[in-house]
Coordinates of C-alpha atoms in Angstrom, one line a residue:
M154 CA -54.8 59.8 62.7
P155 CA -58.2 60.3 61.1
H156 CA -58.3 60.6 57.3
V157 CA -61.4 61.9 55.6
T158 CA -62.4 61.5 51.9
T159 CA -65.5 63.1 50.4
T160 CA -67.0 64.4 47.1
D161 CA -68.4 67.6 48.8
P162 CA -66.6 70.6 47.3
G163 CA -67.4 72.7 50.3
F164 CA -65.4 70.3 52.5
Y165 CA -62.1 71.7 51.1
N166 CA -62.7 75.1 52.8
D167 CA -64.8 73.9 55.7
I168 CA -62.2 71.5 57.1
S169 CA -59.7 74.3 57.6
A170 CA -62.2 76.4 59.6
W171 CA -63.4 73.3 61.6
S172 CA -59.9 72.3 62.6
K173 CA -59.0 75.8 63.7
N174 CA -62.3 76.1 65.7
T175 CA -61.9 72.7 67.4
G176 CA -58.2 72.7 68.1
H177 CA -57.4 69.7 65.9
E178 CA -54.4 70.0 63.6
L179 CA -55.0 69.8 59.9
L180 CA -52.0 67.9 58.6
D181 CA -52.8 67.8 54.9
K182 CA -55.6 68.4 52.5
S183 CA -55.8 67.8 48.8
S184 CA -58.3 67.6 45.9
Q185 CA -58.2 65.6 42.7
A186 CA -60.8 64.5 40.2
G187 CA -63.7 65.6 42.4
R188 CA -62.4 63.9 45.6
F189 CA -61.4 65.9 48.6
E190 CA -59.2 64.4 51.3
A191 CA -57.8 65.6 54.6
S192 CA -55.6 64.1 57.3
I193 CA -56.2 65.4 60.9
R194 CA -54.4 65.0 64.1
K195 CA -56.8 64.9 67.0
M196 CA -55.7 67.0 69.9
K197 CA -55.9 65.3 73.3
D198 CA -57.4 68.2 75.2
S199 CA -60.1 68.9 72.6
H200 CA -63.7 67.8 73.5
H201 CA -64.8 67.9 69.9
V202 CA -65.3 64.7 67.9
V203 CA -63.4 64.0 64.8

């Protein structure tokens, strides 16, 4: 299960749209002290890279 950490504030909204468009499942996202994190479940039938 991929886990992403970044300091880009746009990531927090972008990851939701990206997971919906690619068919991957967004399991969790959080932000704290300027860090943005997300856990993603890659779907087998998806051809998009995580």
